[in-house]
PDB file of C-alpha atoms and ligand atoms in Angstrom:
ATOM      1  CA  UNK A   1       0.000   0.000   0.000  1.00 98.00           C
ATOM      2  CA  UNK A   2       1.785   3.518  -0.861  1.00 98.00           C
ATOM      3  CA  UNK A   3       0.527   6.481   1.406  1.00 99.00           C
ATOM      4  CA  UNK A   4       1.251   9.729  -0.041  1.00 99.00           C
ATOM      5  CA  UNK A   5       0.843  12.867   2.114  1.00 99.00           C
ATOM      6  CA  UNK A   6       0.359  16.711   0.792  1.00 98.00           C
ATOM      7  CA  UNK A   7       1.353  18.789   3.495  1.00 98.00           C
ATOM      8  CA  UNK A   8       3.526  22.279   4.270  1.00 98.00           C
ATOM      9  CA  UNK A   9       5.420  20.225   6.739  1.00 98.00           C
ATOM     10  CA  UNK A  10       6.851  17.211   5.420  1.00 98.00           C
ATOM     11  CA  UNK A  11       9.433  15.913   8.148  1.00 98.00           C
ATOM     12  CA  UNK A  12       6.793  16.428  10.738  1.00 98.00           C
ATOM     13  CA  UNK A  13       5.140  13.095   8.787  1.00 98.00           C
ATOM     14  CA  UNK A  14       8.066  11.791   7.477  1.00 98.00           C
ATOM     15  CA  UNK A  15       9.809  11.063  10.954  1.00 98.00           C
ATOM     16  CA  UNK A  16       6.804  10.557  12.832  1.00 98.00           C
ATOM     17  CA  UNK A  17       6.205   7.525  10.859  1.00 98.00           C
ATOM     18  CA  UNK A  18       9.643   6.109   9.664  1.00 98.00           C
ATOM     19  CA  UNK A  19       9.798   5.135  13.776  1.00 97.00           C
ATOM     20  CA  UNK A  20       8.710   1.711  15.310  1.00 97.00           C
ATOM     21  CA  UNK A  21       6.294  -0.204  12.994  1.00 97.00           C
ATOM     22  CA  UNK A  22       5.345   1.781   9.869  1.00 98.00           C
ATOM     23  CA  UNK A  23       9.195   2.715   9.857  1.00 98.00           C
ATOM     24  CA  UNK A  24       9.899  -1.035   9.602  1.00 98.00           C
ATOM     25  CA  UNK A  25       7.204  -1.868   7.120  1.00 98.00           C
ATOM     26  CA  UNK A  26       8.275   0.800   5.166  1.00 98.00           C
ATOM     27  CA  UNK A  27      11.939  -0.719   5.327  1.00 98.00           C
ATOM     28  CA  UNK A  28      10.560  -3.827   4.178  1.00 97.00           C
ATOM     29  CA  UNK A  29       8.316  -2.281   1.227  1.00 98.00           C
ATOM     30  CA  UNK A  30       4.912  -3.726   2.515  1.00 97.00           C
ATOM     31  CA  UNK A  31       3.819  -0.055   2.717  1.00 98.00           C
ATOM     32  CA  UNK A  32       5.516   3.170   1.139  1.00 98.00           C
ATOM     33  CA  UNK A  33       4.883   6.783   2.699  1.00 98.00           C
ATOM     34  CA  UNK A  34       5.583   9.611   0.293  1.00 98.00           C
ATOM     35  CA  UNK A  35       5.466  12.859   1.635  1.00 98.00           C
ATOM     36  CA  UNK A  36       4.504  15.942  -1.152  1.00 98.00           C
ATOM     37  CA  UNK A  37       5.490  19.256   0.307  1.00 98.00           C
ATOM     38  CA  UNK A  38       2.666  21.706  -1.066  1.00 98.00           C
ATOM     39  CA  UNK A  39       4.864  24.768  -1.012  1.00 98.00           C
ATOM     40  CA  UNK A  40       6.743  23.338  -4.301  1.00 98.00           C
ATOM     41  CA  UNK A  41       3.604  23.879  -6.275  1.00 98.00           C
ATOM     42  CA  UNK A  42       3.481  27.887  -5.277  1.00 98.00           C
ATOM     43  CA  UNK A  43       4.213  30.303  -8.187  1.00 92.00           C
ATOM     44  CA  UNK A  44       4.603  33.149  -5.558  1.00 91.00           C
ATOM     45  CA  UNK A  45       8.353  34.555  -5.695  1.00 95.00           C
ATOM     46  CA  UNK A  46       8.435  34.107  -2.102  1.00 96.00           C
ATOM     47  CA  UNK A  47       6.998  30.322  -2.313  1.00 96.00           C
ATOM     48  CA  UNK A  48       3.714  31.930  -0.213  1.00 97.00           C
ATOM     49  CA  UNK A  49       0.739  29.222  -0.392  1.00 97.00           C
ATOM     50  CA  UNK A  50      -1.683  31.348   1.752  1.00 97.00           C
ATOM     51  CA  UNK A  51      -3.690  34.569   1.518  1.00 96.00           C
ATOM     52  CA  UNK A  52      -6.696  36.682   4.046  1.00 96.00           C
ATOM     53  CA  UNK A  53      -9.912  34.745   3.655  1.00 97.00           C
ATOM     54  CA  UNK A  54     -12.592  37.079   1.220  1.00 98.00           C
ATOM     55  CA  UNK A  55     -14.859  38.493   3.108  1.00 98.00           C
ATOM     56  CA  UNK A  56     -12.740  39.701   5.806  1.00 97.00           C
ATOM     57  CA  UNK A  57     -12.171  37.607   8.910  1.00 96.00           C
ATOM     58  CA  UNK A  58      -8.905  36.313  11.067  1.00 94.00           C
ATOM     59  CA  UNK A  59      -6.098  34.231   9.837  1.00 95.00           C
ATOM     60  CA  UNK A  60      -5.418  33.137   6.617  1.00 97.00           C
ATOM     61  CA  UNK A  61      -6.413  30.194   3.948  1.00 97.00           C
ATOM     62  CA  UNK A  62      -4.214  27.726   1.644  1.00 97.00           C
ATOM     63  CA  UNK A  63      -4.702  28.532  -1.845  1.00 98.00           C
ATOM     64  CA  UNK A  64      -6.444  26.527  -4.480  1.00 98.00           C
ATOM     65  CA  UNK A  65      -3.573  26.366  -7.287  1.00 98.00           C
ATOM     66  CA  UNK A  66      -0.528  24.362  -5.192  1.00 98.00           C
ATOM     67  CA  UNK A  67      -2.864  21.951  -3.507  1.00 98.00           C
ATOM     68  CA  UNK A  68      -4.783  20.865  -6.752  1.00 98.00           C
ATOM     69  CA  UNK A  69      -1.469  21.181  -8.649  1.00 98.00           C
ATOM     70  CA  UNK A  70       0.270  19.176  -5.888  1.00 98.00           C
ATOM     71  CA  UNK A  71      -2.525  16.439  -6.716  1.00 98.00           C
ATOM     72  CA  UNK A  72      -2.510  16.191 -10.080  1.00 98.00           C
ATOM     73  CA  UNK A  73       1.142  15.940 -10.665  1.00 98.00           C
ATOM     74  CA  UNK A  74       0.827  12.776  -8.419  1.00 98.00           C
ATOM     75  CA  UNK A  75      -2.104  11.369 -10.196  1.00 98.00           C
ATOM     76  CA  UNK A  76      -0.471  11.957 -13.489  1.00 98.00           C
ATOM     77  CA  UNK A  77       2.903  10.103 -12.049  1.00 98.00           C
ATOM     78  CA  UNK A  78       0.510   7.545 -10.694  1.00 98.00           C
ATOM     79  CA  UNK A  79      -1.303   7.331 -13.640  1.00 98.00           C
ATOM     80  CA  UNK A  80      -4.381   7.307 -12.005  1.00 98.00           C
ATOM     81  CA  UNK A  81      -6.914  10.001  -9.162  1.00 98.00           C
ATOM     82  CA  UNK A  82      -6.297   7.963  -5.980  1.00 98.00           C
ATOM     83  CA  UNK A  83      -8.909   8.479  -3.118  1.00 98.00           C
ATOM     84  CA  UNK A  84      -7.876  11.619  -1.737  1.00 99.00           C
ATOM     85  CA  UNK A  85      -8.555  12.278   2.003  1.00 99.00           C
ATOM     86  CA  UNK A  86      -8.767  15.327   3.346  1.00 98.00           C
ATOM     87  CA  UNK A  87      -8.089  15.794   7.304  1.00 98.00           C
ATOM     88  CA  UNK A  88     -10.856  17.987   8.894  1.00 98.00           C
ATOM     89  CA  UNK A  89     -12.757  17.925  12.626  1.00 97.00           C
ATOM     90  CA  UNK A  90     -15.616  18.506   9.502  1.00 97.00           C
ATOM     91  CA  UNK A  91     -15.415  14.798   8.066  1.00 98.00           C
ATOM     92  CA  UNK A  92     -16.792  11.625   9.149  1.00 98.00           C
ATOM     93  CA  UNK A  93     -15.554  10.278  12.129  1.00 98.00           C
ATOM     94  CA  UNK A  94     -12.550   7.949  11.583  1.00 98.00           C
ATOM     95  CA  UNK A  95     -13.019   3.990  13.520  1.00 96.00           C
ATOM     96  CA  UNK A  96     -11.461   0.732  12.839  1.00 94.00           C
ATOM     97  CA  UNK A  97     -14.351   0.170  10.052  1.00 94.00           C
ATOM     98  CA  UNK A  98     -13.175   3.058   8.093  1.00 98.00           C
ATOM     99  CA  UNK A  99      -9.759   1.853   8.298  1.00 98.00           C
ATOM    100  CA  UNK A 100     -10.684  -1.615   7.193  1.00 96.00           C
ATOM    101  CA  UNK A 101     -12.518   0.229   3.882  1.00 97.00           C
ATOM    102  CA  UNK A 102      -9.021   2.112   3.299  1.00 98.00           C
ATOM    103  CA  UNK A 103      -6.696  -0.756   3.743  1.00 97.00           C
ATOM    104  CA  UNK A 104      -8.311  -1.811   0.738  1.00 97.00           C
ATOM    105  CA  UNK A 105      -7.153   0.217  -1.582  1.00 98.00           C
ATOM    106  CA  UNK A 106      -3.328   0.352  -3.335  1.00 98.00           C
ATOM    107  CA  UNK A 107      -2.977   3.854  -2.792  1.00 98.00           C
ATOM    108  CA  UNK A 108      -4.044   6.674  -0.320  1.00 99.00           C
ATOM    109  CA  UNK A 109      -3.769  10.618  -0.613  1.00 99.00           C
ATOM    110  CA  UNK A 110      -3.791  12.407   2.498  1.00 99.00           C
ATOM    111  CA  UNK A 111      -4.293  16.123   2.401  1.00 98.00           C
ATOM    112  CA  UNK A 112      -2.705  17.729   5.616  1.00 98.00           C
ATOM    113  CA  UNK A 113      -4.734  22.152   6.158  1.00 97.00           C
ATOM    114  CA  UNK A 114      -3.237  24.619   8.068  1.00 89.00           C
ATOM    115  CA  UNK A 115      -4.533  27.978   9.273  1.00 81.00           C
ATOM    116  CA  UNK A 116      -7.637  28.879   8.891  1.00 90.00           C
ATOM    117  CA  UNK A 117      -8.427  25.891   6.006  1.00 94.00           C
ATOM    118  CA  UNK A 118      -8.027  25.204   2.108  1.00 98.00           C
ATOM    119  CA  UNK A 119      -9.849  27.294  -0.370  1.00 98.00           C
ATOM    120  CA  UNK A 120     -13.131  25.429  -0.858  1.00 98.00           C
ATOM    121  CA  UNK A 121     -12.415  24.715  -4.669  1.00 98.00           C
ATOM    122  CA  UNK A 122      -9.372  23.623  -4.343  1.00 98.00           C
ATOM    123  CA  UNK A 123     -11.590  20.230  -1.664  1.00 98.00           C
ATOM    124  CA  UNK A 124     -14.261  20.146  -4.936  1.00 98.00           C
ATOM    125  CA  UNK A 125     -11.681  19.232  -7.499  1.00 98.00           C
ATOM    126  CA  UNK A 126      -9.838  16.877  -5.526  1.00 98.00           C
ATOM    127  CA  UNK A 127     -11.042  15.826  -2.392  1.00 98.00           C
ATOM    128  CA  UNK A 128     -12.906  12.268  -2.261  1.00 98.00           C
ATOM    129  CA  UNK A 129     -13.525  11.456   1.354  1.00 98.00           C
ATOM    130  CA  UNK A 130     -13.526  14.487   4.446  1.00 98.00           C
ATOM    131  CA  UNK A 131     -12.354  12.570   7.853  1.00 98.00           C
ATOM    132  CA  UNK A 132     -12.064  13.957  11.546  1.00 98.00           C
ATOM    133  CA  UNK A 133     -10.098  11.516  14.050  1.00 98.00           C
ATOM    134  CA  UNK A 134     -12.638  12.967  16.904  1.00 98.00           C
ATOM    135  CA  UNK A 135     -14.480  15.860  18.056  1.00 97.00           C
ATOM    136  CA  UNK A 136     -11.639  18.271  18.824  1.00 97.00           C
ATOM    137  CA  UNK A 137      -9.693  20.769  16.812  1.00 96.00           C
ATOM    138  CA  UNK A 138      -5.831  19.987  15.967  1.00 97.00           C
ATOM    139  CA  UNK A 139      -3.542  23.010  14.196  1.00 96.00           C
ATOM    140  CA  UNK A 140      -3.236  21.026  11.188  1.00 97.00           C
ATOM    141  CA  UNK A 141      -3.701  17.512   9.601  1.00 98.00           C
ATOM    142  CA  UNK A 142      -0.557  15.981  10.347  1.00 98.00           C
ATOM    143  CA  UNK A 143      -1.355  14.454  13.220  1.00 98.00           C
ATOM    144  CA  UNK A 144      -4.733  13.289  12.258  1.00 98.00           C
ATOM    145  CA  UNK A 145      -3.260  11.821   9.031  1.00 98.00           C
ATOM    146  CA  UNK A 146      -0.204  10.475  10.855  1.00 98.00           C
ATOM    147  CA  UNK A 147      -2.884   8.530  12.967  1.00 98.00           C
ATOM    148  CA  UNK A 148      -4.952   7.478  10.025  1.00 98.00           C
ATOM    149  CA  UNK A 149      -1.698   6.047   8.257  1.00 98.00           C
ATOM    150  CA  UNK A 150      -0.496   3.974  11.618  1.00 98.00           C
ATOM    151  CA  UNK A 151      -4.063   2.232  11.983  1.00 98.00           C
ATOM    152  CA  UNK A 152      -4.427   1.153   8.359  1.00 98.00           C
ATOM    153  CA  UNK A 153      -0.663   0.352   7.921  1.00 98.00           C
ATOM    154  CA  UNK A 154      -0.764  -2.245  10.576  1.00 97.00           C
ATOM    155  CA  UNK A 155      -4.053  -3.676   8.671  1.00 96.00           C
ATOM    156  CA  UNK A 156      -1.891  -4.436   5.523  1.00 97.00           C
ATOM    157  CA  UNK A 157      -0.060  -7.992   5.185  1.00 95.00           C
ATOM    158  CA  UNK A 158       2.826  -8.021   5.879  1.00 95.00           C
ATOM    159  CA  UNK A 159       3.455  -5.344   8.391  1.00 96.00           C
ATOM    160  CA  UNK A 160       2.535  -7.383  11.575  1.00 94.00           C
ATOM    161  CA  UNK A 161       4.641  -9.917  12.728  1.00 81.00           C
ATOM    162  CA  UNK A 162       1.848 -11.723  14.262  1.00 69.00           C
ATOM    163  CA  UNK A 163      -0.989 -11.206  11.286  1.00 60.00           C
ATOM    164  CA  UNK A 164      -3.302 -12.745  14.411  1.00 56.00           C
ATOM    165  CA  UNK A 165      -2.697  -9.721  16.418  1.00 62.00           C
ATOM    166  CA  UNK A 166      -4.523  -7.266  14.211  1.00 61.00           C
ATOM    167  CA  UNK A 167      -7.772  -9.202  14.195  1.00 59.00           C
ATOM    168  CA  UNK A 168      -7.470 -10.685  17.799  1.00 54.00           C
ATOM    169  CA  UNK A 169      -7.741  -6.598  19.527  1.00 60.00           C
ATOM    170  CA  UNK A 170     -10.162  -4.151  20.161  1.00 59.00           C
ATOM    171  CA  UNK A 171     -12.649  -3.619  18.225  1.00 70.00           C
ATOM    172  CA  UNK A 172     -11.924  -6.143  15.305  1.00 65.00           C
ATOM    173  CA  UNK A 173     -15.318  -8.102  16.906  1.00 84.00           C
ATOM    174  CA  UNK A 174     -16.992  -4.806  18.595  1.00 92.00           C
ATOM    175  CA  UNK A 175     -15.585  -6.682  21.960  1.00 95.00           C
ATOM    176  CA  UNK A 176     -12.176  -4.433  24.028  1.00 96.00           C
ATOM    177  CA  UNK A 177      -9.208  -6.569  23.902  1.00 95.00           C
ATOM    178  CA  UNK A 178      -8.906  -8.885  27.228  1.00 96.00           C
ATOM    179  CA  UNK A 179      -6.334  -7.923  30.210  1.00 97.00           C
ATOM    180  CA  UNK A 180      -2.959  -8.767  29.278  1.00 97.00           C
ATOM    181  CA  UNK A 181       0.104 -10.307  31.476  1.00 98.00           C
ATOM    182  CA  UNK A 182       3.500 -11.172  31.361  1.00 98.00           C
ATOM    183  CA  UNK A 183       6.983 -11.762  33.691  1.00 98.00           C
ATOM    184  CA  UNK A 184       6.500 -11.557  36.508  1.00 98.00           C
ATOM    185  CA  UNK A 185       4.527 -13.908  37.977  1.00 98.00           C
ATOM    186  CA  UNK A 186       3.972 -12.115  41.196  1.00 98.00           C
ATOM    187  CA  UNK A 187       4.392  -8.294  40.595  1.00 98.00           C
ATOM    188  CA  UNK A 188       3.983  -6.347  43.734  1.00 98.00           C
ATOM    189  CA  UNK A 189       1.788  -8.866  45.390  1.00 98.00           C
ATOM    190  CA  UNK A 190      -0.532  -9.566  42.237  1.00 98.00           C
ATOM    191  CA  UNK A 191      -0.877 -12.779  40.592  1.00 98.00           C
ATOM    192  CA  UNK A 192      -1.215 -13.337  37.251  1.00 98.00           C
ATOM    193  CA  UNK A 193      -5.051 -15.143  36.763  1.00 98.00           C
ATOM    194  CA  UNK A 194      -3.846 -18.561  37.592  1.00 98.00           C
ATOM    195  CA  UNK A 195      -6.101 -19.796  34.018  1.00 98.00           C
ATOM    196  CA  UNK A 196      -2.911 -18.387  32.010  1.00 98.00           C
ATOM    197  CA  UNK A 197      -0.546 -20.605  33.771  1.00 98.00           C
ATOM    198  CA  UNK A 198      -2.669 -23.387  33.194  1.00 98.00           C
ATOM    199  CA  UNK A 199      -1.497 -24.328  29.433  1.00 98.00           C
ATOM    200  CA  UNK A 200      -5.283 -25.012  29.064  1.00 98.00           C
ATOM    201  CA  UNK A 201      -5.550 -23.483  25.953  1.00 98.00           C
ATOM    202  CA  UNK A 202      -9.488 -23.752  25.596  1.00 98.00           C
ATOM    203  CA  UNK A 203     -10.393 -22.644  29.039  1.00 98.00           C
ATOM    204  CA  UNK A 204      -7.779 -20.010  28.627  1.00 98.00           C
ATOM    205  CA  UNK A 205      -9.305 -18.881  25.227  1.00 97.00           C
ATOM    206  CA  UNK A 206     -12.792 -18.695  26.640  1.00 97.00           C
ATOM    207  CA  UNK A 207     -11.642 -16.708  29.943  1.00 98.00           C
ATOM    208  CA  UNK A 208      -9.996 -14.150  27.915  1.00 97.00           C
ATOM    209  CA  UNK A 209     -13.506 -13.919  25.533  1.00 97.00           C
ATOM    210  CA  UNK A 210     -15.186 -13.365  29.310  1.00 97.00           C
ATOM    211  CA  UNK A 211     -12.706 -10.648  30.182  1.00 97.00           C
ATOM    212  CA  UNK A 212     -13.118  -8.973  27.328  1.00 97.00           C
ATOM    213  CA  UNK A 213     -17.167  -9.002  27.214  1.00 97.00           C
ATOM    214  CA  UNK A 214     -16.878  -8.095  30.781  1.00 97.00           C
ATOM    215  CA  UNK A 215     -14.381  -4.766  29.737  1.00 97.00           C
ATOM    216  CA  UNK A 216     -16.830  -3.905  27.277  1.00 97.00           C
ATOM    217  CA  UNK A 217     -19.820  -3.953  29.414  1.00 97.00           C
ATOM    218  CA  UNK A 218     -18.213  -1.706  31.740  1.00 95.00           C
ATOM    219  CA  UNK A 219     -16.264   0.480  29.460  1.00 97.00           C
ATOM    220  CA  UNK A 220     -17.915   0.856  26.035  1.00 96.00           C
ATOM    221  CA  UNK A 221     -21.177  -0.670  26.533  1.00 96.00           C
ATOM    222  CA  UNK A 222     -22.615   0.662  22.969  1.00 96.00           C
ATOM    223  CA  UNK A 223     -20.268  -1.857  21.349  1.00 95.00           C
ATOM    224  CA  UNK A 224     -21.989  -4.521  23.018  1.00 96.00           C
ATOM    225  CA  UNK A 225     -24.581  -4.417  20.286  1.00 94.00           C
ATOM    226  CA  UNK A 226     -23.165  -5.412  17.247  1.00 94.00           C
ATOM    227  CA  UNK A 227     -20.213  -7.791  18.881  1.00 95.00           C
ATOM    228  CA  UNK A 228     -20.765 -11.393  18.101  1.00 94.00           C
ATOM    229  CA  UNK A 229     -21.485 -13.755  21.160  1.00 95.00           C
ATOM    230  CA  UNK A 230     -21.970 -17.733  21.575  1.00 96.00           C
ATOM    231  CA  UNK A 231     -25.232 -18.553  23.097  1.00 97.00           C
ATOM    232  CA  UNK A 232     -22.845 -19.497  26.160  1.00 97.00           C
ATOM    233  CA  UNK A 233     -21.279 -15.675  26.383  1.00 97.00           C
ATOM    234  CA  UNK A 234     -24.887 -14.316  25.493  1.00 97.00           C
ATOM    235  CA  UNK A 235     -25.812 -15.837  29.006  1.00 97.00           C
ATOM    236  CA  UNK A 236     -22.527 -14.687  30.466  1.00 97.00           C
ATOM    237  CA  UNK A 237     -23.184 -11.289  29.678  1.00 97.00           C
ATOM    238  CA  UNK A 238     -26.819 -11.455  30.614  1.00 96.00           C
ATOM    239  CA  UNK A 239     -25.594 -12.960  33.854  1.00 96.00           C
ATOM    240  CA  UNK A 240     -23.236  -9.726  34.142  1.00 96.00           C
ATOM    241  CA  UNK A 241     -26.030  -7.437  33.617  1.00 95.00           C
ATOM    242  CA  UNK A 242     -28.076  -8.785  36.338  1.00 93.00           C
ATOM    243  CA  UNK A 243     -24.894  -8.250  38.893  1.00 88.00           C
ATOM    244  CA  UNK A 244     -24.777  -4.686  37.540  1.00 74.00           C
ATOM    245  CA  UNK A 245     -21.559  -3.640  38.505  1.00 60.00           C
ATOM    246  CA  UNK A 246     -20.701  -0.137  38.413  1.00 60.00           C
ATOM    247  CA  UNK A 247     -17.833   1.812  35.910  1.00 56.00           C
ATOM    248  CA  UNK A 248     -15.207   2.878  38.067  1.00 59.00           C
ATOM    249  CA  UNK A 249     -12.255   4.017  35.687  1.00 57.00           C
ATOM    250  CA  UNK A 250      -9.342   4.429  38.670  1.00 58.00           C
ATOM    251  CA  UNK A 251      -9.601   0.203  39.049  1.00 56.00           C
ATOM    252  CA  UNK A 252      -7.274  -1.995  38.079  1.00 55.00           C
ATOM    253  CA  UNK A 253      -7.843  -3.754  34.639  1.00 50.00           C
ATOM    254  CA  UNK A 254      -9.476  -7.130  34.434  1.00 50.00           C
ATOM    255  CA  UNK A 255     -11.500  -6.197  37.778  1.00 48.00           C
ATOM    256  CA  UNK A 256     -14.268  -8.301  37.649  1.00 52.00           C
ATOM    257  CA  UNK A 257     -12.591 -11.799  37.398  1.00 48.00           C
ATOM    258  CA  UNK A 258      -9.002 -11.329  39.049  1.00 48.00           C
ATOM    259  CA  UNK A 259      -8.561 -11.975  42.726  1.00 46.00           C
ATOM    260  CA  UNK A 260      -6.520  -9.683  43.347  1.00 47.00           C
ATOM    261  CA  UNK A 261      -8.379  -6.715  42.455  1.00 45.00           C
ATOM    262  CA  UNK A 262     -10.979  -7.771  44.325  1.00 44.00           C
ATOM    263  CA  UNK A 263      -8.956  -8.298  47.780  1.00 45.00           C
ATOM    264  CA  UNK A 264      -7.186  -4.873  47.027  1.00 45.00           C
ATOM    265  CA  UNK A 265     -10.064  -2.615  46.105  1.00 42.00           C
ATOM    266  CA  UNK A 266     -13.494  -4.554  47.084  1.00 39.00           C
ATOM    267  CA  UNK A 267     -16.499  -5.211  45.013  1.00 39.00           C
ATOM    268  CA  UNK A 268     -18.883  -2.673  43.629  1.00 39.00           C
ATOM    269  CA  UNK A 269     -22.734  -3.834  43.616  1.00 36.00           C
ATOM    270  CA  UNK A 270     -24.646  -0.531  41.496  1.00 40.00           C
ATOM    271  CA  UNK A 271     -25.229  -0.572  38.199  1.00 39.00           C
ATOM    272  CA  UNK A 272     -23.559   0.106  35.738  1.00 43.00           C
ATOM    273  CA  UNK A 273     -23.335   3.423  33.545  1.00 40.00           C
ATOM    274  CA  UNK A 274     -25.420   2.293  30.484  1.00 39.00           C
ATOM    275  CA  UNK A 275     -24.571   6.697  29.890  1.00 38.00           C
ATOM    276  CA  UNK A 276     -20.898   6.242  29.327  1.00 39.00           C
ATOM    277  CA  UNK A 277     -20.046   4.837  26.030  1.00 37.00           C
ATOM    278  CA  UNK A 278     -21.807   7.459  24.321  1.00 38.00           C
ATOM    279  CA  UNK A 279     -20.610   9.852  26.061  1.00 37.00           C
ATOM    280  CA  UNK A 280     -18.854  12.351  24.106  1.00 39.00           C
ATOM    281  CA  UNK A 281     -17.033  14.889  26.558  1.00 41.00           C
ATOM    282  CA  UNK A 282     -18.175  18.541  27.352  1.00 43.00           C
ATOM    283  CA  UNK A 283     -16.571  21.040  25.314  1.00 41.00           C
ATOM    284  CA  UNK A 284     -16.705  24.284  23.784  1.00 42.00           C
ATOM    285  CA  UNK A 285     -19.006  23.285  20.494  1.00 39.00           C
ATOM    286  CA  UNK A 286     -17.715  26.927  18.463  1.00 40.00           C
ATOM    287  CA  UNK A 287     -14.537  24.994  18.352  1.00 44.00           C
ATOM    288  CA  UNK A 288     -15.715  22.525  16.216  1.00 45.00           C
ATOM    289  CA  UNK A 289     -17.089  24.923  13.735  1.00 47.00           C
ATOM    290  CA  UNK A 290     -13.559  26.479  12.814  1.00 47.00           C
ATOM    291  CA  UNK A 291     -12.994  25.942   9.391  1.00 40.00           C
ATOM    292  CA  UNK A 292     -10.469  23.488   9.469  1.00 38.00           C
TER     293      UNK A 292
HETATM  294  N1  ADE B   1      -7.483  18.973  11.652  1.00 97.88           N
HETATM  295  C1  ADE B   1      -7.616  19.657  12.796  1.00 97.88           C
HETATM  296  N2  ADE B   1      -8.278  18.960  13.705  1.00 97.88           N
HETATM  297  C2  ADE B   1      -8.600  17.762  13.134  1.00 97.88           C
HETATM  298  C3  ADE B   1      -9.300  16.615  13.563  1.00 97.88           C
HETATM  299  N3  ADE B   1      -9.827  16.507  14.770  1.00 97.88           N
HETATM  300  N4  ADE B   1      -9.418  15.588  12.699  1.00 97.88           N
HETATM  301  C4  ADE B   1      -8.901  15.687  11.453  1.00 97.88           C
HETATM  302  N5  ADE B   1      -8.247  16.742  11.001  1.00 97.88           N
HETATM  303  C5  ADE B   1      -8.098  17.787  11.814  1.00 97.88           C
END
């Protein structure tokens, strides 16, 4: 999969993802990241790519002419219009389903604003798709497409070293990934759940499917929905609901079914938050209508 990023600040993306795992699969060509720098496209003696908004108002707005030129000297090179993403708190709301879509295609364009936005023609000759990675307002796209690029990267074969890892996690089923452990056996006075020393690799598959219906019960109940349950973790979780134990986001992970937690911080019997999964946090809503 080649990634291809227009943006005025190309080492910002450039060494943000040629670290850790995209860096690697980048070494080993199952993904390339090519990042455009916008500012070659400007005909302006000084290499300017922004002017004052018309109609009057603060800040200022990326011209039309280098972004769509950017673009189409790539699609002629490619040979083809690739999708063409552009990063905005406007778009639709980026999730693992989104970057499932994506890490179908063989190429992705990622357009990266800064300032006040991009000259609105400049999105209707090129832009395909308009995605936000949540409800909160960045300087510029970077980040956001930095983040998009990570998620669907590690999607593409070849770029895990475990290929089960990807599909095992959160969200791959609607269901949060289960507690994890490792050495020690005995960290600080808590055991490991004595199941994963067991080498019982059934019973140690299904406890880990409880833990993680259990997490998302507590956590992100609104997944709970569309996950995919056995008859036999259908009556687990109804079981759970009837307990009703309430969210408390200071405990220890994997609560509910490891001794410890329970002899260090007690068991809660109220019910849960149904509110919290949907919960999106209180903020000041003009933000979100910046331009960007
Ligand atoms: N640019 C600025 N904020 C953003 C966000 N939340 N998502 C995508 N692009 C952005």
């Amino acid at each position: 999969m080649d990634f291809y990023i227009l943006t005025l600040f190309p080492e910002m993306v450039m060494n943000g993802l040629s670290a850790s795992i995209t860096g690697r699969a980048m070494e080993k060509g199952a993904i390339s990241v090519g990042a455009i720098d916008i500012r070659d496209y400007s005909h302006d003696k000084h290499h300017h790519v922004d002017d004052g908004p018309y109609g009057g108002g603060a800040g200022l707005v990326m011209q039309p002419g280098p972004v769509v030129e950017a673009y189409e000297a790539l699609s002629e090179r490619l040979g083809k219009r690739p999708r063409l993403i552009y990063m905005t708190p406007q778009g639709r709301v980026f999730d693992q389903k989104l970057a499932e879509e994506l890490s179908m295609e063989t190429e992705l364009v990622f357009l990266c604003g800064h300032y006040e936005g991009i000259d609105e023609r400049a999105l209707e000759l090129v832009c395909t798709d308009q995605v936000s990675i949540g409800d909160y307002v960045l300087t510029g796209g970077e980040l956001p497409a930095m983040v998009m690029i990570d998620c669907i990267a590690r999607l593409v074969p070849g770029v895990l070293h475990n290929e089960g890892s990807a599909e095992e996690e959160s969200f791959q089923d609607n269901l949060l990934e289960y507690p994890q452990y490792t050495r020690p056996e005995v960290f600080r006075g808590m055991e490991v759940p004595p199941i994963l020393l067991s080498g019982h690799h059934q019973k140690i598959h299904e406890w880990r499917r409880q833990q993680s219906i259990i997490r998302t019960l507590e956590r992100r109940p609104d997944l709970l929905e569309k996950a995919q349950l056995t008859k036999k973790e259908q009556a687990f979780l109804e079981e759970l609901r009837e307990k009703s134990l309430p969210y408390q986001p200071d405990r220890p992970q994997g609560y509910l079914a490891t001794d410890h937690a329970d002899q260090q911080h007690g068991g809660g019997t109220d019910g849960i938050d149904a509110e919290r999964g949907s919960e999106i946090p209180d903020g000041d809503g003009a933000q979100l209508q910046e331009p960007f």
